[in-house]
XYZ file of C-alpha atoms in Angstrom:
658
model
C 0.000 0.000 0.000
C 1.542 3.275 -1.113
C 1.119 6.701 0.503
C -1.238 5.630 3.305
C -2.756 8.326 5.565
C -5.410 6.604 7.681
C -5.237 3.621 10.002
C -8.576 2.409 8.698
C -6.976 1.861 5.279
C -4.552 -0.606 6.869
C -7.304 -2.531 8.634
C -8.858 -3.552 5.313
C -5.697 -5.561 4.562
C -5.094 -7.281 7.904
C -5.822 -10.726 6.506
C -5.502 -13.789 8.730
C -5.129 -16.891 6.537
C -6.256 -20.210 7.985
C -3.616 -22.185 9.840
C -1.735 -24.815 7.833
C -3.106 -28.381 8.191
C -1.774 -30.268 11.194
C -0.225 -33.768 10.968
C -2.536 -36.559 11.947
C -2.785 -37.075 15.664
C -1.532 -33.545 16.529
C -3.837 -30.872 17.786
C -3.764 -27.238 16.753
C -3.266 -25.541 20.119
C -5.193 -22.348 19.433
C -2.633 -20.880 17.021
C -4.913 -20.490 14.042
C -4.904 -16.714 14.316
C -1.177 -16.035 14.402
C -0.387 -16.550 10.705
C -1.073 -12.908 9.735
C -0.194 -11.728 6.246
C 2.803 -9.503 5.611
C 2.048 -5.991 4.410
C 4.454 -3.484 2.865
C 3.300 0.070 3.573
C 4.742 3.451 2.618
C 3.470 6.538 4.389
C 4.424 10.144 5.037
C 2.746 9.979 8.472
C 5.339 8.883 11.010
C 2.728 8.516 13.773
C 0.696 6.082 11.648
C 3.366 3.374 12.063
C 5.629 4.598 14.887
C 7.537 1.307 15.153
C 8.104 0.856 11.418
C 11.513 0.849 9.758
C 12.780 3.891 7.896
C 14.270 2.916 4.552
C 17.071 5.194 3.356
C 17.281 5.472 -0.456
C 19.820 7.063 -2.791
C 19.082 9.662 -5.444
C 17.793 8.346 -8.737
C 20.203 6.979 -11.284
C 20.123 8.962 -14.530
C 18.206 6.293 -16.459
C 15.604 6.029 -13.684
C 15.272 9.820 -13.648
C 14.639 9.815 -17.416
C 12.030 7.089 -16.982
C 10.307 9.177 -14.283
C 10.375 12.247 -16.547
C 8.809 10.372 -19.444
C 6.067 8.636 -17.441
C 5.134 11.833 -15.549
C 4.780 13.574 -18.904
C 2.094 11.063 -19.838
C 4.131 8.833 -22.156
C 5.068 5.174 -21.845
C 8.514 4.505 -20.373
C 9.828 3.165 -23.713
C 8.735 6.250 -25.670
C 11.253 7.649 -28.154
C 11.611 10.741 -25.959
C 13.515 8.612 -23.415
C 16.415 8.392 -25.896
C 16.560 12.100 -26.677
C 19.472 14.329 -25.758
C 17.039 16.934 -24.414
C 15.482 14.511 -21.889
C 18.961 13.605 -20.648
C 19.855 17.297 -20.357
C 16.673 17.996 -18.378
C 17.327 15.347 -15.701
C 20.959 16.414 -15.425
C 19.920 20.027 -14.871
C 17.517 18.740 -12.189
C 20.400 16.845 -10.526
C 18.200 13.712 -10.759
C 16.100 15.105 -7.865
C 12.778 13.174 -7.998
C 10.543 16.142 -7.157
C 12.283 18.408 -9.665
C 12.088 15.718 -12.374
C 8.421 15.043 -11.562
C 7.587 18.763 -11.696
C 9.241 19.091 -15.087
C 7.452 15.964 -16.312
C 4.045 17.345 -15.336
C 4.924 20.688 -16.918
C 5.964 18.792 -20.047
C 2.633 16.967 -20.206
C 0.826 20.300 -20.475
C 3.184 21.410 -23.246
C 2.532 18.293 -25.329
C -0.942 19.482 -26.254
C 0.333 22.624 -27.974
C 3.875 21.846 -29.117
C 4.009 18.102 -29.714
C 6.139 15.651 -27.771
C 9.594 16.214 -29.275
C 9.376 19.982 -29.702
C 7.901 20.401 -26.204
C 10.796 18.534 -24.574
C 13.191 20.776 -26.516
C 11.379 23.878 -25.216
C 11.360 22.513 -21.671
C 15.055 21.684 -21.855
C 15.817 25.289 -22.776
C 13.510 26.651 -20.052
C 15.023 24.405 -17.369
C 18.531 25.444 -18.379
C 17.509 29.109 -18.090
C 15.982 28.438 -14.650
C 19.143 26.795 -13.349
C 21.246 29.605 -14.788
C 19.129 32.163 -12.882
C 19.589 30.200 -9.645
C 23.362 30.105 -10.103
C 23.527 33.870 -10.789
C 21.237 34.803 -7.866
C 23.328 36.002 -4.905
C 20.349 36.426 -2.555
C 20.520 33.609 0.069
C 16.726 33.821 0.481
C 16.102 33.666 -3.252
C 14.464 30.695 -5.017
C 16.378 27.441 -5.381
C 16.340 24.976 -8.279
C 12.970 23.392 -7.442
C 11.325 26.753 -6.758
C 12.550 28.043 -10.128
C 11.228 24.986 -11.939
C 7.857 25.191 -10.183
C 7.764 28.931 -10.889
C 8.238 28.284 -14.610
C 5.611 25.541 -14.704
C 3.129 27.718 -12.768
C 3.474 30.574 -15.286
C 2.121 29.402 -18.660
C 2.222 32.019 -21.392
C -1.130 33.624 -22.240
C -1.086 36.034 -25.209
C 2.691 35.725 -25.161
C 3.070 36.791 -21.498
C 3.404 34.545 -18.410
C 0.282 34.600 -16.234
C 0.289 35.005 -12.420
C -3.095 33.335 -11.894
C -1.897 29.822 -11.011
C 0.849 31.104 -8.688
C -1.637 33.414 -6.976
C -4.197 30.657 -6.444
C -1.648 28.216 -5.084
C -0.272 30.856 -2.685
C -3.832 31.480 -1.479
C -4.529 27.744 -1.052
C -1.452 27.337 1.163
C -1.978 30.549 3.136
C -5.686 30.049 3.835
C -5.978 26.280 4.217
C -2.573 24.873 5.139
C -1.104 26.971 7.967
C 0.168 24.537 10.593
C -1.551 26.326 13.499
C -4.930 26.290 11.760
C -5.419 22.838 10.247
C -7.841 20.143 11.368
C -6.989 18.680 14.764
C -8.514 15.312 13.957
C -6.427 14.119 11.021
C -2.962 12.628 11.157
C -0.711 15.479 12.300
C 1.959 14.585 9.734
C -0.440 14.704 6.783
C -1.241 17.841 4.771
C -4.907 18.821 5.229
C -7.537 17.480 2.838
C -9.628 20.404 1.556
C -13.017 19.781 -0.093
C -12.874 20.567 -3.806
C -15.925 22.851 -3.610
C -14.354 24.790 -0.724
C -11.094 25.336 -2.595
C -13.002 26.337 -5.725
C -14.965 28.891 -3.667
C -11.705 30.439 -2.434
C -10.263 30.653 -5.948
C -13.455 32.176 -7.373
C -13.682 34.738 -4.562
C -10.064 35.891 -4.692
C -9.857 35.963 -8.477
C -12.970 38.130 -8.558
C -11.467 40.378 -5.841
C -8.184 40.795 -7.755
C -9.714 40.694 -11.237
C -8.196 43.964 -12.405
C -4.649 42.944 -11.444
C -4.772 39.360 -12.686
C -6.881 39.432 -15.854
C -5.623 41.825 -18.471
C -8.422 43.122 -20.631
C -8.495 41.335 -23.964
C -6.633 38.285 -22.654
C -7.917 34.729 -22.867
C -8.256 34.606 -19.084
C -10.309 37.825 -19.069
C -12.670 36.563 -21.750
C -13.132 33.165 -20.145
C -12.426 33.823 -16.467
C -15.336 31.700 -15.231
C -14.007 28.710 -17.119
C -10.486 29.546 -15.904
C -11.620 29.495 -12.262
C -12.994 25.970 -12.700
C -9.748 24.850 -14.336
C -7.408 26.122 -11.584
C -7.742 23.005 -9.362
C -7.420 20.829 -12.458
C -4.240 22.647 -13.505
C -2.648 22.361 -10.035
C -3.554 18.685 -9.969
C -2.115 18.138 -13.473
C 1.127 19.847 -12.366
C 1.474 17.291 -9.564
C 1.123 19.888 -6.804
C -2.345 19.037 -5.553
C -3.527 15.461 -5.280
C -7.167 14.733 -6.043
C -8.697 12.346 -3.489
C -12.165 10.924 -4.076
C -14.126 9.290 -1.253
C -17.372 7.355 -1.393
C -19.853 7.071 1.458
C -22.759 4.656 1.536
C -26.045 6.446 2.067
C -28.109 5.129 4.964
C -30.473 2.266 4.205
C -28.964 1.742 0.738
C -26.925 -1.097 -0.635
C -23.993 -0.748 -3.014
C -22.980 -2.692 -6.087
C -19.789 -2.726 -8.129
C -20.925 0.298 -10.154
C -20.899 2.424 -6.951
C -24.599 3.213 -7.296
C -25.922 4.383 -3.950
C -22.602 5.944 -2.949
C -22.179 9.608 -2.065
C -19.029 10.971 -3.733
C -16.835 13.706 -2.277
C -13.661 15.154 -3.797
C -10.757 16.651 -1.855
C -7.483 18.398 -2.700
C -4.240 17.858 -0.820
C -0.710 19.214 -1.290
C 1.524 16.342 -2.315
C 4.903 17.348 -0.876
C 6.362 19.483 1.916
C 8.602 21.360 -0.527
C 5.560 22.317 -2.574
C 3.902 23.608 0.592
C 7.023 25.646 1.371
C 6.943 27.048 -2.164
C 3.377 28.235 -1.561
C 4.604 30.017 1.581
C 7.396 31.588 -0.476
C 4.904 32.839 -3.060
C 2.715 34.532 -0.426
C 5.643 36.242 1.305
C 8.556 36.754 -1.088
C 7.522 36.375 -4.746
C 8.215 39.818 -6.302
C 5.505 39.552 -8.971
C 2.821 38.865 -6.331
C 3.856 41.504 -3.762
C 1.006 43.943 -4.557
C -1.504 41.067 -4.235
C -0.177 39.450 -1.046
C 0.000 42.478 1.250
C -1.882 41.713 4.497
C -2.984 38.530 2.722
C -3.801 36.430 5.796
C -6.459 38.831 7.053
C -7.802 39.868 3.628
C -7.954 36.404 2.077
C -9.543 34.786 5.120
C -12.138 37.564 5.349
C -13.005 37.207 1.653
C -13.303 33.432 2.036
C -15.542 33.690 5.123
C -17.843 36.273 3.552
C -18.228 34.135 0.422
C -18.811 30.986 2.481
C -21.534 32.644 4.579
C -23.410 33.762 1.453
C -24.148 30.097 0.819
C -27.211 28.758 2.596
C -25.844 26.788 5.564
C -28.054 24.113 7.097
C -25.564 23.641 9.937
C -27.256 20.791 11.785
C -28.165 18.659 8.787
C -26.935 15.079 9.049
C -26.688 14.634 5.264
C -23.153 14.170 3.845
C -21.566 17.453 2.748
C -17.786 17.789 2.916
C -17.831 21.558 2.446
C -20.301 22.061 5.309
C -18.315 19.687 7.512
C -15.174 21.710 6.798
C -16.978 24.919 7.742
C -18.290 23.464 10.992
C -14.779 22.599 12.107
C -12.654 25.353 10.581
C -14.809 28.418 9.807
C -14.274 29.973 13.254
C -10.503 29.719 12.795
C -10.815 31.562 9.461
C -12.927 34.251 11.171
C -10.326 34.744 13.891
C -7.549 35.062 11.315
C -9.708 37.637 9.515
C -10.242 39.558 12.804
C -13.994 38.923 12.500
C -14.394 38.538 16.255
C -18.065 39.465 16.540
C -19.026 37.027 13.786
C -16.961 34.266 15.422
C -18.641 34.901 18.784
C -22.064 34.812 17.121
C -21.456 31.424 15.520
C -19.939 29.942 18.679
C -23.128 30.945 20.526
C -25.423 29.634 17.755
C -27.003 26.392 18.985
C -27.636 25.208 15.424
C -23.961 25.654 14.545
C -22.785 23.923 17.733
C -25.246 21.066 17.217
C -23.874 20.646 13.692
C -20.385 20.363 15.177
C -21.667 17.574 17.415
C -23.044 15.649 14.441
C -19.884 16.138 12.372
C -17.071 15.777 14.922
C -18.723 13.779 17.699
C -19.328 15.108 21.222
C -15.756 14.827 22.471
C -14.053 16.396 19.442
C -16.765 19.048 19.073
C -16.231 20.040 22.707
C -12.462 20.243 22.217
C -12.931 22.364 19.102
C -15.416 24.672 20.844
C -13.027 25.136 23.778
C -10.060 25.731 21.470
C -11.964 28.351 19.451
C -13.373 30.081 22.546
C -9.980 30.342 24.230
C -8.369 31.694 21.044
C -11.171 34.250 20.661
C -10.728 35.283 24.314
C -6.982 35.708 23.798
C -7.283 37.749 20.594
C -10.019 40.077 21.880
C -8.138 40.599 25.165
C -5.002 41.610 23.239
C -6.813 43.956 20.816
C -7.486 47.391 22.411
C -9.963 48.322 19.684
C -11.939 45.079 20.079
C -12.020 45.445 23.885
C -13.824 48.779 23.560
C -16.944 47.092 22.186
C -16.662 43.482 23.353
C -16.257 41.565 26.593
C -14.305 38.340 25.938
C -15.766 36.703 29.063
C -19.308 37.314 27.839
C -18.390 35.780 24.473
C -16.995 32.715 26.229
C -19.930 32.219 28.607
C -22.503 32.457 25.781
C -20.558 30.051 23.574
C -20.405 27.487 26.366
C -24.112 27.959 27.081
C -24.774 26.940 23.465
C -22.498 23.920 23.904
C -24.297 22.971 27.109
C -27.657 23.172 25.323
C -26.357 20.935 22.521
C -25.019 18.434 25.053
C -28.365 18.410 26.840
C -30.506 17.878 23.740
C -32.056 14.464 23.283
C -29.760 12.072 21.459
C -30.604 8.967 19.493
C -29.483 6.629 22.278
C -31.995 3.857 22.820
C -30.431 1.243 25.102
C -29.526 1.718 28.733
C -25.820 1.315 27.928
C -25.994 3.890 25.120
C -27.660 6.394 27.455
C -25.014 5.712 30.114
C -22.198 6.331 27.620
C -23.958 9.509 26.458
C -24.072 10.745 30.065
C -20.375 9.981 30.542
C -19.348 11.826 27.353
C -21.539 14.815 28.214
C -20.254 14.849 31.784
C -16.643 14.875 30.611
C -17.456 17.710 28.201
C -19.005 19.862 30.953
C -15.965 19.105 33.133
C -13.551 20.380 30.446
C -15.681 23.475 29.851
C -15.658 24.225 33.573
C -11.861 24.216 33.583
C -11.745 26.587 30.606
C -14.099 29.014 32.324
C -12.273 28.804 35.655
C -8.950 29.672 33.990
C -10.571 32.884 32.710
C -12.074 33.589 36.157
C -15.655 33.086 34.977
C -16.388 31.501 38.338
C -20.199 31.206 38.347
C -20.335 29.758 34.841
C -17.557 27.278 35.696
C -19.482 26.060 38.741
C -22.673 25.638 36.686
C -20.892 23.374 34.175
C -19.152 21.382 36.903
C -22.471 20.816 38.664
C -23.940 19.534 35.391
C -20.904 17.277 35.024
C -21.308 15.984 38.570
C -24.978 15.158 38.016
C -24.326 13.286 34.758
C -21.316 11.329 36.023
C -22.900 10.490 39.359
C -25.918 8.996 37.589
C -23.773 6.966 35.173
C -20.715 6.033 37.254
C -21.736 6.404 40.888
C -19.390 7.663 43.623
C -16.073 7.637 41.761
C -12.905 9.774 41.968
C -14.022 11.805 38.947
C -17.043 13.029 40.927
C -14.828 13.803 43.942
C -12.484 15.818 41.692
C -15.417 17.908 40.439
C -16.492 18.667 44.018
C -12.907 19.628 44.857
C -12.769 22.057 41.910
C -16.119 23.587 42.880
C -14.813 24.098 46.409
C -11.658 25.798 45.114
C -13.678 28.184 42.925
C -16.108 29.059 45.733
C -13.058 29.834 47.860
C -11.723 32.179 45.144
C -15.128 33.895 45.195
C -14.895 34.238 49.016
C -18.015 32.079 49.297
C -16.485 30.100 52.132
C -19.564 28.205 53.379
C -20.271 26.801 49.910
C -16.571 25.993 49.533
C -16.550 24.010 52.785
C -19.721 22.149 51.833
C -18.240 20.978 48.492
C -14.843 20.091 49.976
C -16.338 18.113 52.851
C -18.505 16.161 50.405
C -15.355 15.497 48.345
C -13.568 14.360 51.514
C -16.277 11.809 52.325
C -16.107 10.303 48.826
C -12.294 10.154 48.813
C -12.255 8.626 52.276
C -14.664 5.911 51.139
C -12.753 5.214 47.912
C -9.103 5.642 48.925
C -9.008 5.572 52.717
C -7.813 8.280 55.113
C -4.101 7.800 54.435
C -4.253 8.567 50.719
C -2.618 11.717 49.317
C -5.872 12.895 47.661
C -7.560 12.697 51.053
C -4.723 14.745 52.598
C -4.815 17.354 49.824
C -8.560 17.807 50.362
C -7.972 18.412 54.086
C -5.219 20.875 53.150
C -7.646 22.818 50.937
C -10.211 22.833 53.765
C -7.483 24.376 55.924
C -6.953 27.055 53.254
C -10.662 27.911 53.373
C -10.588 28.215 57.172
C -7.509 30.450 56.805
C -9.455 32.685 54.410
C -12.198 32.874 57.046
C -9.561 33.823 59.699
C -10.573 30.730 61.687
C -6.975 29.982 62.687
C -7.808 27.156 65.118
C -9.700 25.093 62.516
C -7.097 25.915 59.890
C -4.222 24.705 62.118
C -6.106 21.532 62.954
C -6.693 20.792 59.251
C -3.060 21.508 58.346
C -1.711 19.247 61.102
C -4.066 16.469 59.999
C -2.939 16.794 56.374
C 0.732 16.873 57.431
C 0.319 13.662 59.416
C -0.847 11.856 56.260
C 1.824 13.400 54.019
C 4.617 12.494 56.444
C 3.852 8.803 55.845
C 5.789 9.269 52.567
C 7.318 12.761 52.878
C 9.711 12.330 49.952
C 6.715 12.258 47.566
C 5.061 15.418 48.896
C 7.808 17.944 49.620
C 6.086 20.849 47.852
C 2.678 20.156 49.443
C 4.320 20.009 52.869
C 6.134 23.269 52.116
C 2.855 24.954 51.132
C 1.227 23.859 54.387
C 4.182 25.119 56.429
C 3.993 28.441 54.562
C 0.330 28.825 55.535
C 1.022 27.801 59.125
C 3.675 30.516 59.159
C 1.085 32.993 57.882
C -1.194 32.099 60.796
C 1.570 32.612 63.352
C 2.597 35.884 61.703
C -1.010 37.164 61.730
C -1.149 36.427 65.471
C 2.108 38.296 66.068
C 4.081 35.093 66.788
C 7.096 36.063 64.679
C 9.659 33.436 65.911
C 7.146 30.613 65.319
C 6.300 32.053 61.894
C 10.004 32.257 60.982
C 10.553 28.596 61.894
C 7.597 27.522 59.722
C 8.837 29.560 56.757
C 12.374 28.218 57.070
C 11.064 24.629 57.274
C 8.858 25.329 54.230
C 11.873 26.606 52.266
C 13.956 23.531 53.085
C 11.124 21.168 52.118
C 10.423 22.878 48.792
C 14.082 23.210 47.770
C 14.559 19.427 48.005
C 12.174 19.011 45.067
C 12.339 22.360 43.266
C 16.030 23.200 43.575
C 17.458 26.633 44.339
C 16.200 28.609 41.342
C 12.471 27.971 41.147
C 10.227 31.085 41.042
C 7.796 29.404 43.448
C 10.352 29.857 46.269
C 10.152 33.667 45.986
C 7.092 34.007 48.252
C 8.764 32.005 51.042
C 11.935 34.123 50.826
C 9.741 37.215 51.048
C 7.977 35.861 54.158
C 11.319 35.091 55.819
C 12.506 38.603 54.968
C 9.433 40.090 56.657
C 10.124 38.093 59.859
C 13.808 39.002 59.917
C 12.956 42.674 59.351
C 10.499 42.579 62.261
C 13.231 41.058 64.453
C 15.672 43.844 63.489
C 18.008 41.641 61.426
C 18.091 44.108 58.539
C 21.064 42.680 56.613
C 19.604 39.151 56.502
C 16.181 40.571 55.634
C 17.662 42.508 52.698
C 19.448 39.379 51.444
C 16.169 37.412 51.496
C 14.217 40.188 49.758
C 16.873 40.405 47.032
C 16.688 36.637 46.521
C 12.889 36.890 46.305
C 13.246 39.498 43.541
C 15.788 37.352 41.678
C 13.477 34.340 41.735
C 10.405 36.357 40.757
C 12.234 37.649 37.696
C 12.987 34.069 36.612
C 9.265 33.446 36.038
C 8.722 33.769 32.247
C 4.925 33.701 32.571
C 4.479 36.041 35.527
C 3.366 39.049 33.509
C 1.944 42.136 35.229
C 1.328 40.322 38.507
C 5.016 39.345 38.717
C 6.100 42.900 37.918
C 3.799 44.295 40.614
C 5.190 41.836 43.182
C 8.771 42.802 42.284
C 7.940 46.511 42.621
C 6.334 45.871 46.013
C 9.401 44.012 47.334
C 11.683 46.737 45.961
C 9.589 49.250 47.915
C 10.197 47.295 51.113
C 13.929 47.145 50.324
C 14.092 50.902 49.726
C 12.336 51.511 53.030
C 14.792 49.254 54.875
C 17.799 51.027 53.330
C 16.537 54.520 54.084
C 15.417 55.437 50.572
C 11.816 56.225 51.441
C 11.323 58.548 48.458
C 12.142 55.682 46.072
């Protein structure tokens, strides 16, 4: 099997022949299924066969390169062209590189129609020689190499005696809009180029060619007179040049049978870039090609916006379950195109559209649809938060909450599950989805919405799984969020319920049990109930000291908080001992240079300052600043902490003005 992308394609060929006949009187001891067939597979997807061998091959021999040139040009391998001096010159100029030879062969096949076989190979030989000569004379290190030059020539057929930019422009747009690594489908093999529905690619070409009509189609040219026909031929031309591969899939319609003529099958066509170098050439065209510079300025935003606007003009029945590759592509990827086009309001509207979200469920499945919704929401939140103009009219938290409300409604709609087991699995999937959404909301400090989704998750998982650790973890998270909201009674109620479940499942000497008690202590500390907090911390420490080497950081955190209690009560020596013990415990696991140690150094500095040991206090404050500045993700909060500690240092050293 050559050029395999999907695991399912391998499964069709996992034949298990019957076991060989056994000699009389001997039994076959259950080994009838071990005589699997051997299968030779080539693939560009390393993760498809992670344990497979990599076969290193040499460059083509000259005769093999000529054979490749001839066959890619559409002729039989024994054609008279294979003996020509021009064919030999072409492969030598290409240094026998397979992709270069293939590109020239495809280019040659298009020339045959107008110039004849022999004369076209003569023309190509001259053109290739000119291309290589330009490469050799080009002193720009970022300029095109041999393969780029050859592809550039093949992408620029002469129309009315002048090379056209249309094919180059369309290929640059295909790569820029559909094939950017950060914006491709998450659910295909990561090593494979994305498969783009033919109709979707055609829509992009039609839209952009219409937008740039004046620059691309000279009045009076063949392209200008027949631009509609030209638009249809662009995918065909890129496929004929060996740059885009045409993939056709067939899907059996429900309740229909299929015969050898493929009647009853739904056909979909896709386009896919065939080689990494070709993809890189498309990137080069959109960023560096001199002839396209006026057309590619701000191309990511402009081209994505044009594509989205054209796509939305089509009637979209988002939640239809009928096969439609173009609609399926839009359900997964349209939001990403909107974000790249800075169409934030439109993206937020679709993410909050229950019909759109329900369509995602049908197309991607509940789990993948949830992941995609979360990914899009978090990206939208990030982009709006970073855009001062967008923040003036939009609240990213409101966008996120509404989008997740639509997801929750889609998860809660009646499914097609009929059996008890199907309904149980539906509840588990929906519960996991609500759990993930709750985390996303909590990270953006949308506390109330996070709690609502976690409570939905708890209800679904409790009904389908019973009292399991997953349910306890949800209760723990709810307790943490209530604590952040200073809703301490609700926090204690959730954490104590979590504690009962973890005690029943794991026992009272388990680390999860101890960590729950620790968090209860934190809540009591927030309530200034120091007695209950100390009791909880001592209880948690007793459990953690069963295996202290596994819990050094947790023990350090508890000691830090115990120090805070002593310090709040004015018991400075006791506080200092706790902080110093916390520092020793944490450093065993974190080392000497971890930013998390900064807070403990600051606490020790405060105690030493109160005791009049100014020099030692200054040393600890300076170390706290050093560690804070090592945190690459601290942001404004880190900078504020550093400024605060510097203020304390200036006060200690008599520089009150500073």
